[in-house]
Short mmCIF file of C-alpha atoms and ligand atoms in Angstrom, two decimals:
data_model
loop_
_atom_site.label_atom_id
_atom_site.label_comp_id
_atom_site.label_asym_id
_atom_site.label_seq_id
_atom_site.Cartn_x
_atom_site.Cartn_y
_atom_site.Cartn_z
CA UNK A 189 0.00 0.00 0.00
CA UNK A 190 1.72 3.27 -0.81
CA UNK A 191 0.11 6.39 0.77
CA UNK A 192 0.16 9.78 -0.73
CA UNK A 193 -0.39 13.31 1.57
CA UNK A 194 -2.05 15.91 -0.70
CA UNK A 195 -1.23 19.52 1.04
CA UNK A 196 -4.27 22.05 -0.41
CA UNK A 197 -2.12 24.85 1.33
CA UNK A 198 -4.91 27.17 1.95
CA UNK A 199 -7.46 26.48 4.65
CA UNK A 200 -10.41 26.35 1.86
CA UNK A 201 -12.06 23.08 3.27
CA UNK A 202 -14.64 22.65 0.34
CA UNK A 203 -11.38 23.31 -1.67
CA UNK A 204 -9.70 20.83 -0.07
CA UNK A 205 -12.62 17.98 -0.47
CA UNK A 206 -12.16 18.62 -4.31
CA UNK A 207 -8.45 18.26 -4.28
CA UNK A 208 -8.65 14.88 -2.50
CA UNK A 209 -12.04 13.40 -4.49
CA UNK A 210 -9.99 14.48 -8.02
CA UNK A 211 -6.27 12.56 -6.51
CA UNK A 212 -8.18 9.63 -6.07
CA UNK A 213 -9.98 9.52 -9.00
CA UNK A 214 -6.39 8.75 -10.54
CA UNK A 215 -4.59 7.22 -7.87
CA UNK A 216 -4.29 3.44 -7.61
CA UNK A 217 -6.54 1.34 -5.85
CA UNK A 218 -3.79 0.23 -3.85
CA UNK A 219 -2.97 3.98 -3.05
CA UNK A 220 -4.55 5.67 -0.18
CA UNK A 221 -4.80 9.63 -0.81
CA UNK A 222 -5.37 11.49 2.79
CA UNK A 223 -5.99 15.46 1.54
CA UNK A 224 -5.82 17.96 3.90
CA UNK A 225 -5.05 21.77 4.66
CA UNK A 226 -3.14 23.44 7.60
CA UNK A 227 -4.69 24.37 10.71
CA UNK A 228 -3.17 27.48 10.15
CA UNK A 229 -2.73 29.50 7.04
CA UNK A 230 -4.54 31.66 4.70
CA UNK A 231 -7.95 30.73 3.08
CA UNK A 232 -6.72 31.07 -0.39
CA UNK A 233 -3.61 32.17 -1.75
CA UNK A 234 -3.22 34.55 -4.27
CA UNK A 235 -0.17 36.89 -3.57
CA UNK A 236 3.08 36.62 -2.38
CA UNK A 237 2.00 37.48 1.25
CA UNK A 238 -0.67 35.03 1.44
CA UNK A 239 2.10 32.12 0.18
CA UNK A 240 5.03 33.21 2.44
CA UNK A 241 2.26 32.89 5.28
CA UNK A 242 0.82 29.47 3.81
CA UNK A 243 4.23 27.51 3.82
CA UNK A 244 4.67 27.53 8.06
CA UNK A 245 1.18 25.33 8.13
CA UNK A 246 2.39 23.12 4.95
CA UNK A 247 5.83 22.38 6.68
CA UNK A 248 3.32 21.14 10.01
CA UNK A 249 1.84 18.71 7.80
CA UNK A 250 4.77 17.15 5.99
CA UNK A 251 6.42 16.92 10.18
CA UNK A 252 3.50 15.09 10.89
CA UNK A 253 3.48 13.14 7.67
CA UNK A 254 6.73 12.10 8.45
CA UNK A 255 5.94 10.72 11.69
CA UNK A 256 3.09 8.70 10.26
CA UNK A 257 4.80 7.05 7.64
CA UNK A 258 3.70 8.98 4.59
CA UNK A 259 5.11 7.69 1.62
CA UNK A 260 4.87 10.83 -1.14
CA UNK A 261 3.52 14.55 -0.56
CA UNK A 262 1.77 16.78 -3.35
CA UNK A 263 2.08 20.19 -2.74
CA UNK A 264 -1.19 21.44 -4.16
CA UNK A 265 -1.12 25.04 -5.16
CA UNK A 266 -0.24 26.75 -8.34
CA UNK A 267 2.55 28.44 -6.37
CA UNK A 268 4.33 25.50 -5.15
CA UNK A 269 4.93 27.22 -1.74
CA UNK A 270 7.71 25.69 0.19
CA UNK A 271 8.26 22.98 -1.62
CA UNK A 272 12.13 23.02 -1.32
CA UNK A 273 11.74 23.19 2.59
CA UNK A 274 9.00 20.72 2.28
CA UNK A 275 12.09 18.38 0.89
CA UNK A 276 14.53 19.14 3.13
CA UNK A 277 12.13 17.28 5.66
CA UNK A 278 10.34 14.37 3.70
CA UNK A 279 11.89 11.51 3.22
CA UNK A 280 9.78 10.63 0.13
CA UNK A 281 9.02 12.31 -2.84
CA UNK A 282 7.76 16.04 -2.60
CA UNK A 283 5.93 17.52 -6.16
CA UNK A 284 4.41 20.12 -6.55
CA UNK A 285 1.71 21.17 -8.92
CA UNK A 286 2.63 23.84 -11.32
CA UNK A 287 6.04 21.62 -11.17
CA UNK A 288 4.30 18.47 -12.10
CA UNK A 289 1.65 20.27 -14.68
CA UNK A 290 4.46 21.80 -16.41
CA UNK A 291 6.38 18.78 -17.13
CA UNK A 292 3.69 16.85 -17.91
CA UNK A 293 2.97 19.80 -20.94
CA UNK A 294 5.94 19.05 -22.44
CA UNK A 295 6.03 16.04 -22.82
CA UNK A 296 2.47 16.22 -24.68
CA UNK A 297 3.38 19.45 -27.18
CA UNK A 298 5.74 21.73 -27.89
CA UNK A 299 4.55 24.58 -26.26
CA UNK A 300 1.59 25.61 -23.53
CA UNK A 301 -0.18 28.00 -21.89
CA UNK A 302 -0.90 28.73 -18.52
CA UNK A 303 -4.48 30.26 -17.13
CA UNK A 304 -4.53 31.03 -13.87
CA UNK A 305 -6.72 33.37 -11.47
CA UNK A 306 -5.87 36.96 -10.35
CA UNK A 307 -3.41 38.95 -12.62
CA UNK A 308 -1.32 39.43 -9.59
CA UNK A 309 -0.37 36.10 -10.25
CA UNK A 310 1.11 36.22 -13.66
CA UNK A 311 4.92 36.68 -12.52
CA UNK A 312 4.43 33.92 -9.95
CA UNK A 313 3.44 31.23 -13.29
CA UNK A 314 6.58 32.57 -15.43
CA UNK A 315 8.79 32.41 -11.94
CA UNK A 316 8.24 29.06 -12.07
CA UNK A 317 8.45 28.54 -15.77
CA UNK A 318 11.86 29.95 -15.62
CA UNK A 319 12.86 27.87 -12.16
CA UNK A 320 11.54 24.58 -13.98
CA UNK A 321 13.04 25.07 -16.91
CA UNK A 322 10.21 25.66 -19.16
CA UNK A 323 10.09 29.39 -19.76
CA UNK A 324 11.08 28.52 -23.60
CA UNK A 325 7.78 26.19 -24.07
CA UNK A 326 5.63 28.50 -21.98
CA UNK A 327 4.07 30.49 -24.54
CA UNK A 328 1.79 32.80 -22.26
CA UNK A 329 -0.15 32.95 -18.45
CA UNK A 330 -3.56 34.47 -18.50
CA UNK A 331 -5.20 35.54 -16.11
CA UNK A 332 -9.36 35.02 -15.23
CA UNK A 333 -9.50 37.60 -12.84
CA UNK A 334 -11.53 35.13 -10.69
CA UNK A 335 -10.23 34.93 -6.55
CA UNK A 336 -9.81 31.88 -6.13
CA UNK A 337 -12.58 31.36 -3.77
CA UNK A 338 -14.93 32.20 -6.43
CA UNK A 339 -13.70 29.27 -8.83
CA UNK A 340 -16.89 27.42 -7.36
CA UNK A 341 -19.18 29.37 -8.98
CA UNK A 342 -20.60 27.92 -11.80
CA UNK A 343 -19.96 30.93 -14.13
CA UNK A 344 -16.56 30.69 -13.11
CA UNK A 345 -16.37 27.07 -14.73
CA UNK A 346 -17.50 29.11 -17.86
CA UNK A 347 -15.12 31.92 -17.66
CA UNK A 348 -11.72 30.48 -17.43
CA UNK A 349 -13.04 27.52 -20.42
CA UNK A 350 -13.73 30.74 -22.81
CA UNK A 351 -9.94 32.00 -21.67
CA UNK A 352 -8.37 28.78 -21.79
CA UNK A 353 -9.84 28.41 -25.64
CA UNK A 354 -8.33 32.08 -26.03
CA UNK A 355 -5.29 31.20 -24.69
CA UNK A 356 -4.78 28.74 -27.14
CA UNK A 357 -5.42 30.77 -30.15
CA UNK A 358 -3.58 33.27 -29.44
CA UNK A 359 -0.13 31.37 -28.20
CA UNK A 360 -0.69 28.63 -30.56
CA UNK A 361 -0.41 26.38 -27.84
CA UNK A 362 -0.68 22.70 -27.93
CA UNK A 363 -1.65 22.11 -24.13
CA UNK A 364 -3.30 24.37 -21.73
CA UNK A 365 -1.94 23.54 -17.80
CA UNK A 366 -4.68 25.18 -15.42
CA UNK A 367 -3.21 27.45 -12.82
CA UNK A 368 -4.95 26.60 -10.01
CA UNK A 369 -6.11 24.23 -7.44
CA UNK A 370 -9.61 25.42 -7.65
CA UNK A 371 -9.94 24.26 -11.15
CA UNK A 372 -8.69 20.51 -10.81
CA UNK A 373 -11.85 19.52 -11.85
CA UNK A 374 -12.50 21.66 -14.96
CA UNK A 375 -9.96 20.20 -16.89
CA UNK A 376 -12.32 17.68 -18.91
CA UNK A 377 -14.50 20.21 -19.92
CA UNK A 378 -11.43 22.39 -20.96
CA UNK A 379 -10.27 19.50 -22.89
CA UNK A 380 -13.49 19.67 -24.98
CA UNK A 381 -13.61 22.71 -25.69
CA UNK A 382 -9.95 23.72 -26.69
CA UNK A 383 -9.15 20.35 -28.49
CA UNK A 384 -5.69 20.28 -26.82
CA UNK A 385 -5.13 18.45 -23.85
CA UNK A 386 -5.40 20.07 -20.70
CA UNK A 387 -3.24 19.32 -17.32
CA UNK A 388 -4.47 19.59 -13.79
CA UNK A 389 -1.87 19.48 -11.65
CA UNK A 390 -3.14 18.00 -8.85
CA UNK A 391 -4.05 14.71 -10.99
CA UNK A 392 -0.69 14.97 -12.74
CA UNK A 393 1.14 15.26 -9.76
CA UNK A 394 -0.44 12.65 -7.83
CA UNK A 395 0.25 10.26 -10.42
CA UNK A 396 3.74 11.49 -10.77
CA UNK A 397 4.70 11.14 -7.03
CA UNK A 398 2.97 7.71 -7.12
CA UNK A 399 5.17 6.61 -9.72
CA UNK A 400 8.19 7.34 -7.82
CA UNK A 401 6.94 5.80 -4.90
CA UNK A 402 6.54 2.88 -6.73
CA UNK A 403 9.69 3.06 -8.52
CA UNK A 404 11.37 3.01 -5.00
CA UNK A 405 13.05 6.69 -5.24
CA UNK A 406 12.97 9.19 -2.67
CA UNK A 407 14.58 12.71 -2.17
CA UNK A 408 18.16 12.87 -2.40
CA UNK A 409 19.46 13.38 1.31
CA UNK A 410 23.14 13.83 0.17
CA UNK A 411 23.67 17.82 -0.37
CA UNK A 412 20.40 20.07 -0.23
CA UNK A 413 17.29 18.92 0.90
CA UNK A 414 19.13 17.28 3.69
CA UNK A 415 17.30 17.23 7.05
CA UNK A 416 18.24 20.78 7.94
CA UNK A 417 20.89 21.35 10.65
CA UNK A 418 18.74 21.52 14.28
CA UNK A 419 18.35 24.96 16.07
CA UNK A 420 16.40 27.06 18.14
CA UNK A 421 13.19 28.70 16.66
CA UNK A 422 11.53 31.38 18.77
CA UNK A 423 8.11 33.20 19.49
CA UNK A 424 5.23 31.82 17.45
CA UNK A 425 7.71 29.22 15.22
CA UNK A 426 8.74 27.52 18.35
CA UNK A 427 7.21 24.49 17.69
CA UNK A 428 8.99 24.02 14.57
CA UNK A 429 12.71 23.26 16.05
CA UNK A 430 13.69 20.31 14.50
C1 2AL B 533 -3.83 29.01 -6.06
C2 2AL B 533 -3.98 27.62 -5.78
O1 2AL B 533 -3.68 26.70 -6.53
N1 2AL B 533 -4.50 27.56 -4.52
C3 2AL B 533 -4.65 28.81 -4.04
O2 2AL B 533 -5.13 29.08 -2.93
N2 2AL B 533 -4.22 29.68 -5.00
N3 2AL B 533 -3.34 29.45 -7.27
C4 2AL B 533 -3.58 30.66 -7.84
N4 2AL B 533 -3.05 30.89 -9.07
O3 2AL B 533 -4.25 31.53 -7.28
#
């Protein structure tokens, strides 16, 4: 039995549900998928304040994680907050969604495009193009305008479809990779509608850190993402001394 930790790093809980129903709709039946979000944190995260404050609660649950065995972590939103930090401490495998949704793109097209919510968001996307190594076959990030707390609103569904068909025109893109969360289960309808195939990165992830679960590889622990060295932390981090 392998089991998988999603992280939703906001503390959306109805976001959360949807996260965990759309991992295991592609996880193995042999996979257990436990999703959850921080008991601390911000509800949704959509600037760079709201994901420096999100990482603290995603760092509790990969501790914890590691004391229960967990076998793989997805870090699931569009940000990838702390994943680096999150694999200095896991043992496992730590991916995170825009890093999973991106690689799965290129291995499907030549080039994609990214829609994600507020505008504020844009650098964030091509940030992480760049870090990933992708900023050549990223062709564009849109953005819906839509918080991401409002991505349950039907018309939202409609909205970022009519952008992500845009999108595709206009960058002559041969995959659209959707930019949030909050939309992991819009991507069949996207799929439809654009004709190119569209990536959800909590799906792609989840099967990505399953498959290196069950290809028996784990962080390297050599260099970086070493357990880092134990000291003091103070005031309301206390409780994260290692
Ligand atoms: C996200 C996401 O995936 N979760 C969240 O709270 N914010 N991404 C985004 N582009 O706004």
């Amino acid at each position: 039995m392998t089991h998988l930790k999603v992280i939703n790093p906001n503390t959306a809980l109805a976001m959360t549900a949807s996260i965990g129903r759309c991992a295991r709709a592609v996880a193995c039946p042999s996979t257990v998928v436990t999703a959850v979000s921080p008991s601390m944190g911000p509800e949704s995260i959509e600037s760079h304040y709201d994901e420096a404050l999100a990482v603290p609660g995603v760092l509790a649950e990969i501790a914890a994680g590691e004391r229960e065995g967990v076998d793989g972590y997805v870090i699931a939103c569009f940000g990838d907050p702390g994943l680096d930090a999150a694999r200095e401490l896991a043992a496992g495998p730590v991916v995170g969604i825009a890093e999973a949704a991106m690689h799965a793109a290129t291995l499907l097209g030549r080039g994609f495009s990214v829609v994600t919510t507020l505008s504020r968001t844009v650098g964030r996307a091509w940030d992480l193009a760049h870090r990933y190594g992708f900023a050549a076959a990223c062709r564009g990030v849109h953005a819906c305008d839509i918080p991401v707390l409002d991505l349950e609103d039907p018309a939202a569904r409609k909205t970022v479809t009519e952008l992500c068909v845009a999108a595709v025109e206009r960058d002559g893109s041969d995959a659209v990779v959707l930019g949030c969360a909050g939309m992991a289960d819009f991507a069949a309808e996207v799929s439809e509608e654009t004709g190119v195939p569209v990536i959800d990165g909590v799906t792609a992830a989840t099967k990505l850190v399953e498959s290196l679960v069950t290809l028996g590889l784990r962080t390297g622990k050599r260099g970086e993402y070493a357990l880092p060295r134990p000291k003091r932390y103070s005031g309301l981090l206390r409780d994260f001394t290692i």
